[in-house]
PDB file of C-alpha atoms and ligand atoms in Angstrom:
ATOM      1  CA  MET A   1      41.640 146.313 -53.912  1.00 42.00           C
ATOM      2  CA  TYR A   2      40.785 145.767 -50.260  1.00 44.00           C
ATOM      3  CA  LYS A   3      38.211 143.271 -51.460  1.00 43.00           C
ATOM      4  CA  LYS A   4      41.154 141.043 -52.720  1.00 45.00           C
ATOM      5  CA  ILE A   5      42.543 140.666 -49.254  1.00 43.00           C
ATOM      6  CA  LEU A   6      39.249 140.599 -47.362  1.00 42.00           C
ATOM      7  CA  ILE A   7      37.731 137.898 -49.233  1.00 40.00           C
ATOM      8  CA  PRO A   8      40.171 135.123 -48.147  1.00 43.00           C
ATOM      9  CA  ILE A   9      40.045 136.514 -44.573  1.00 39.00           C
ATOM     10  CA  PHE A  10      36.270 136.202 -44.619  1.00 39.00           C
ATOM     11  CA  ALA A  11      36.394 132.849 -46.113  1.00 39.00           C
ATOM     12  CA  ILE A  12      38.741 131.629 -43.324  1.00 38.00           C
ATOM     13  CA  VAL A  13      36.452 133.127 -40.683  1.00 37.00           C
ATOM     14  CA  PHE A  14      33.420 131.676 -42.318  1.00 38.00           C
ATOM     15  CA  VAL A  15      35.089 128.231 -42.557  1.00 38.00           C
ATOM     16  CA  ALA A  16      36.344 128.450 -38.840  1.00 38.00           C
ATOM     17  CA  CYS A  17      32.848 129.279 -37.677  1.00 36.00           C
ATOM     18  CA  ASN A  18      31.433 126.344 -39.589  1.00 38.00           C
ATOM     19  CA  ASN A  19      34.059 124.200 -38.225  1.00 38.00           C
ATOM     20  CA  SER A  20      33.270 124.874 -34.630  1.00 37.00           C
ATOM     21  CA  SER A  21      29.398 124.589 -35.050  1.00 37.00           C
ATOM     22  CA  ASN A  22      29.987 121.261 -36.947  1.00 38.00           C
ATOM     23  CA  LYS A  23      31.818 119.880 -33.842  1.00 37.00           C
ATOM     24  CA  GLU A  24      29.048 120.874 -31.587  1.00 37.00           C
ATOM     25  CA  THR A  25      26.157 119.500 -33.654  1.00 36.00           C
ATOM     26  CA  GLU A  26      27.585 116.474 -35.598  1.00 38.00           C
ATOM     27  CA  THR A  27      30.553 114.819 -33.830  1.00 37.00           C
ATOM     28  CA  THR A  28      30.564 112.092 -36.410  1.00 38.00           C
ATOM     29  CA  ALA A  29      31.017 114.229 -39.552  1.00 38.00           C
ATOM     30  CA  ASP A  30      34.542 113.267 -40.179  1.00 43.00           C
ATOM     31  CA  THR A  31      34.652 113.651 -43.897  1.00 41.00           C
ATOM     32  CA  SER A  32      33.169 117.167 -43.961  1.00 41.00           C
ATOM     33  CA  ASN A  33      35.563 118.299 -41.339  1.00 42.00           C
ATOM     34  CA  LYS A  34      38.527 117.135 -43.379  1.00 42.00           C
ATOM     35  CA  THR A  35      37.211 119.013 -46.367  1.00 42.00           C
ATOM     36  CA  THR A  36      36.920 122.186 -44.208  1.00 42.00           C
ATOM     37  CA  THR A  37      40.483 121.949 -42.975  1.00 41.00           C
ATOM     38  CA  GLU A  38      41.823 121.592 -46.587  1.00 44.00           C
ATOM     39  CA  ASP A  39      39.792 124.638 -47.613  1.00 46.00           C
ATOM     40  CA  THR A  40      41.258 126.683 -44.683  1.00 43.00           C
ATOM     41  CA  THR A  41      44.922 125.696 -45.783  1.00 43.00           C
ATOM     42  CA  HIS A  42      44.148 126.599 -49.334  1.00 45.00           C
ATOM     43  CA  ASN A  43      42.688 129.936 -48.353  1.00 47.00           C
ATOM     44  CA  MET A  44      45.629 130.815 -46.277  1.00 49.00           C
ATOM     45  CA  THR A  45      48.144 129.921 -49.106  1.00 47.00           C
ATOM     46  CA  ALA A  46      46.035 132.145 -51.355  1.00 50.00           C
ATOM     47  CA  MET A  47      46.201 134.947 -48.820  1.00 54.00           C
ATOM     48  CA  THR A  48      50.010 134.856 -48.437  1.00 57.00           C
ATOM     49  CA  THR A  49      50.647 134.627 -52.206  1.00 64.00           C
ATOM     50  CA  SER A  50      48.157 137.420 -53.017  1.00 71.00           C
ATOM     51  CA  VAL A  51      50.412 140.131 -51.544  1.00 88.00           C
ATOM     52  CA  PRO A  52      53.285 140.546 -53.825  1.00 94.00           C
ATOM     53  CA  GLU A  53      56.345 142.754 -53.102  1.00 96.00           C
ATOM     54  CA  LEU A  54      56.468 146.369 -53.986  1.00 97.00           C
ATOM     55  CA  PRO A  55      57.892 146.702 -57.474  1.00 97.00           C
ATOM     56  CA  ALA A  56      61.075 148.569 -57.864  1.00 97.00           C
ATOM     57  CA  VAL A  57      60.994 152.241 -59.115  1.00 97.00           C
ATOM     58  CA  PRO A  58      62.504 152.460 -62.641  1.00 97.00           C
ATOM     59  CA  ASP A  59      65.555 154.619 -63.156  1.00 97.00           C
ATOM     60  CA  GLY A  60      64.493 158.086 -64.195  1.00 97.00           C
ATOM     61  CA  ALA A  61      60.973 157.775 -62.964  1.00 98.00           C
ATOM     62  CA  ARG A  62      59.306 160.901 -61.565  1.00 98.00           C
ATOM     63  CA  VAL A  63      56.025 162.575 -60.964  1.00 98.00           C
ATOM     64  CA  PHE A  64      55.186 166.253 -61.599  1.00 98.00           C
ATOM     65  CA  PHE A  65      52.472 168.680 -61.598  1.00 98.00           C
ATOM     66  CA  LYS A  66      51.527 169.290 -65.414  1.00 98.00           C
ATOM     67  CA  ASN A  67      49.813 172.523 -64.929  1.00 98.00           C
ATOM     68  CA  LEU A  68      50.736 174.027 -61.667  1.00 98.00           C
ATOM     69  CA  LYS A  69      53.939 175.915 -60.616  1.00 97.00           C
ATOM     70  CA  ASN A  70      55.114 176.352 -57.077  1.00 98.00           C
ATOM     71  CA  ASN A  71      53.609 179.395 -55.374  1.00 98.00           C
ATOM     72  CA  GLU A  72      51.023 179.748 -58.039  1.00 98.00           C
ATOM     73  CA  THR A  73      47.797 181.628 -57.430  1.00 98.00           C
ATOM     74  CA  VAL A  74      44.874 179.543 -58.222  1.00 98.00           C
ATOM     75  CA  SER A  75      41.018 179.377 -57.750  1.00 98.00           C
ATOM     76  CA  SER A  76      39.195 176.679 -56.047  1.00 98.00           C
ATOM     77  CA  PRO A  77      38.424 174.065 -57.153  1.00 98.00           C
ATOM     78  CA  VAL A  78      41.959 173.777 -58.327  1.00 98.00           C
ATOM     79  CA  LYS A  79      42.471 171.849 -61.551  1.00 98.00           C
ATOM     80  CA  VAL A  80      45.300 169.427 -60.931  1.00 98.00           C
ATOM     81  CA  LYS A  81      46.943 167.610 -63.932  1.00 98.00           C
ATOM     82  CA  MET A  82      49.114 164.773 -62.733  1.00 98.00           C
ATOM     83  CA  GLY A  83      52.186 163.725 -64.780  1.00 98.00           C
ATOM     84  CA  VAL A  84      54.464 160.761 -64.433  1.00 98.00           C
ATOM     85  CA  ASP A  85      57.539 159.629 -66.460  1.00 98.00           C
ATOM     86  CA  LYS A  86      58.549 155.866 -66.843  1.00 98.00           C
ATOM     87  CA  MET A  87      55.468 154.529 -65.169  1.00 98.00           C
ATOM     88  CA  LYS A  88      52.062 153.494 -66.356  1.00 98.00           C
ATOM     89  CA  VAL A  89      48.987 154.902 -64.726  1.00 98.00           C
ATOM     90  CA  ASP A  90      46.648 152.059 -63.832  1.00 98.00           C
ATOM     91  CA  THR A  91      43.718 151.265 -61.521  1.00 98.00           C
ATOM     92  CA  THR A  92      43.938 149.826 -58.187  1.00 97.00           C
ATOM     93  CA  GLY A  93      44.180 146.147 -57.628  1.00 95.00           C
ATOM     94  CA  PRO A  94      46.752 144.226 -59.502  1.00 92.00           C
ATOM     95  CA  VAL A  95      50.374 145.095 -58.502  1.00 96.00           C
ATOM     96  CA  VAL A  96      52.222 145.560 -61.739  1.00 96.00           C
ATOM     97  CA  ALA A  97      55.841 146.536 -62.287  1.00 97.00           C
ATOM     98  CA  ALA A  98      56.300 150.094 -63.431  1.00 97.00           C
ATOM     99  CA  SER A  99      52.654 150.857 -62.810  1.00 98.00           C
ATOM    100  CA  GLY A 100      50.530 152.402 -60.175  1.00 98.00           C
ATOM    101  CA  HIS A 101      48.128 155.351 -59.341  1.00 98.00           C
ATOM    102  CA  PHE A 102      48.258 159.027 -58.206  1.00 98.00           C
ATOM    103  CA  HIS A 103      47.481 160.416 -54.773  1.00 98.00           C
ATOM    104  CA  ILE A 104      47.134 164.080 -53.803  1.00 98.00           C
ATOM    105  CA  PHE A 105      47.995 165.004 -50.220  1.00 98.00           C
ATOM    106  CA  ILE A 106      46.614 168.284 -48.906  1.00 98.00           C
ATOM    107  CA  ASP A 107      48.709 169.998 -46.303  1.00 98.00           C
ATOM    108  CA  ALA A 108      50.185 166.781 -45.328  1.00 98.00           C
ATOM    109  CA  GLU A 109      53.436 164.730 -45.758  1.00 98.00           C
ATOM    110  CA  ASP A 110      56.008 165.704 -48.616  1.00 98.00           C
ATOM    111  CA  SER A 111      56.159 161.917 -49.321  1.00 98.00           C
ATOM    112  CA  LEU A 112      55.219 158.600 -47.641  1.00 98.00           C
ATOM    113  CA  ALA A 113      58.090 156.134 -47.032  1.00 98.00           C
ATOM    114  CA  SER A 114      58.366 153.318 -49.666  1.00 98.00           C
ATOM    115  CA  GLY A 115      55.910 150.566 -48.924  1.00 98.00           C
ATOM    116  CA  VAL A 116      53.699 152.588 -46.517  1.00 98.00           C
ATOM    117  CA  ILE A 117      49.986 152.372 -47.334  1.00 98.00           C
ATOM    118  CA  VAL A 118      48.457 155.678 -48.223  1.00 98.00           C
ATOM    119  CA  PRO A 119      45.812 156.505 -45.882  1.00 98.00           C
ATOM    120  CA  LYS A 120      42.343 157.254 -47.202  1.00 98.00           C
ATOM    121  CA  ASP A 121      40.956 160.461 -45.507  1.00 98.00           C
ATOM    122  CA  SER A 122      40.246 163.973 -46.384  1.00 98.00           C
ATOM    123  CA  THR A 123      43.916 165.079 -46.670  1.00 98.00           C
ATOM    124  CA  HIS A 124      45.010 161.965 -48.693  1.00 98.00           C
ATOM    125  CA  LEU A 125      43.016 161.552 -52.051  1.00 98.00           C
ATOM    126  CA  HIS A 126      43.394 158.554 -54.021  1.00 98.00           C
ATOM    127  CA  TYR A 127      42.869 158.375 -57.888  1.00 98.00           C
ATOM    128  CA  GLY A 128      42.444 154.655 -58.158  1.00 98.00           C
ATOM    129  CA  LYS A 129      40.609 154.683 -61.395  1.00 98.00           C
ATOM    130  CA  ALA A 130      43.722 155.678 -63.332  1.00 98.00           C
ATOM    131  CA  GLN A 131      42.744 159.349 -63.268  1.00 98.00           C
ATOM    132  CA  THR A 132      45.322 161.882 -64.258  1.00 98.00           C
ATOM    133  CA  GLU A 133      43.294 164.925 -63.709  1.00 98.00           C
ATOM    134  CA  ALA A 134      41.401 166.144 -60.558  1.00 98.00           C
ATOM    135  CA  ASP A 135      39.377 169.099 -59.261  1.00 98.00           C
ATOM    136  CA  VAL A 136      40.509 169.707 -55.768  1.00 98.00           C
ATOM    137  CA  PRO A 137      38.383 172.089 -53.549  1.00 98.00           C
ATOM    138  CA  LEU A 138      40.616 174.120 -51.267  1.00 98.00           C
ATOM    139  CA  THR A 139      39.803 176.786 -48.786  1.00 98.00           C
ATOM    140  CA  PRO A 140      41.327 180.276 -49.374  1.00 98.00           C
ATOM    141  CA  GLY A 141      44.956 180.928 -48.481  1.00 98.00           C
ATOM    142  CA  LYS A 142      48.174 178.893 -48.840  1.00 98.00           C
ATOM    143  CA  HIS A 143      48.114 175.146 -49.275  1.00 98.00           C
ATOM    144  CA  LYS A 144      50.635 172.461 -49.688  1.00 98.00           C
ATOM    145  CA  LEU A 145      49.915 170.004 -52.436  1.00 98.00           C
ATOM    146  CA  THR A 146      51.884 166.601 -52.790  1.00 98.00           C
ATOM    147  CA  LEU A 147      51.645 164.251 -55.610  1.00 98.00           C
ATOM    148  CA  GLN A 148      52.434 160.745 -54.555  1.00 98.00           C
ATOM    149  CA  PHE A 149      52.525 157.670 -56.799  1.00 98.00           C
ATOM    150  CA  ALA A 150      51.626 154.264 -55.240  1.00 98.00           C
ATOM    151  CA  ASP A 151      51.115 150.759 -56.405  1.00 98.00           C
ATOM    152  CA  GLY A 152      47.840 148.727 -56.933  1.00 98.00           C
ATOM    153  CA  LEU A 153      47.628 148.197 -53.210  1.00 98.00           C
ATOM    154  CA  HIS A 154      48.144 151.944 -52.355  1.00 98.00           C
ATOM    155  CA  ARG A 155      51.641 151.247 -51.188  1.00 98.00           C
ATOM    156  CA  SER A 156      53.861 154.305 -51.609  1.00 98.00           C
ATOM    157  CA  TYR A 157      56.639 154.210 -54.081  1.00 98.00           C
ATOM    158  CA  GLY A 158      58.456 156.627 -51.649  1.00 98.00           C
ATOM    159  CA  SER A 159      60.057 160.111 -52.121  1.00 98.00           C
ATOM    160  CA  ARG A 160      61.427 159.367 -55.650  1.00 98.00           C
ATOM    161  CA  LEU A 161      57.776 159.217 -56.852  1.00 98.00           C
ATOM    162  CA  ALA A 162      56.622 162.251 -54.926  1.00 98.00           C
ATOM    163  CA  THR A 163      56.682 166.061 -55.523  1.00 98.00           C
ATOM    164  CA  THR A 164      55.339 168.918 -53.426  1.00 98.00           C
ATOM    165  CA  ILE A 165      54.340 172.507 -54.383  1.00 98.00           C
ATOM    166  CA  ASN A 166      52.525 175.395 -52.533  1.00 98.00           C
ATOM    167  CA  VAL A 167      49.604 177.161 -53.971  1.00 98.00           C
ATOM    168  CA  ASN A 168      47.780 180.307 -52.983  1.00 98.00           C
ATOM    169  CA  VAL A 169      43.941 179.906 -53.329  1.00 98.00           C
ATOM    170  CA  LYS A 170      42.170 183.245 -54.137  1.00 97.00           C
ATOM    171  CA  LYS A 171      39.247 184.274 -51.882  1.00 92.00           C
TER     172      LYS A 171
HETATM  173 CU1   CU B   1      45.509 154.699 -53.564  1.00 80.61          CU
END
């Protein structure tokens, strides 16, 4: 998904660089400069329209751990089956109403506020290929696992589409 946003930005930077070098080398190239300006405007429009609003969460929508109960004792890697009601599980990229992908937070937040982009790090795992199952390696001991649903741009759907449990990982 990052590609979608980055491409127009790179295009603008590229065009901007071209523009300045044109001025230095060809002061009479009026027509080519005009075209460049139009391209820049076009790209900026494309950039602003390519970030749609976060879709609303449908009534009754929720996420849940299909195969794990709170305080369950498990072995690592922990098989996690992710469930969602009233939402479609999709890949990253397009922002589609009533659709998104799962994230698992390890010993992190109980949920991220609506619209906040889920970080990509060792404690915030993304399942952007529409996965509904994961094998999560965990060290022995107690861990908090949060399931968080987010849209195609990794923007959290908030606490209504998050759930948290604790698990005890065997040695
Ligand atoms: Cu994500």
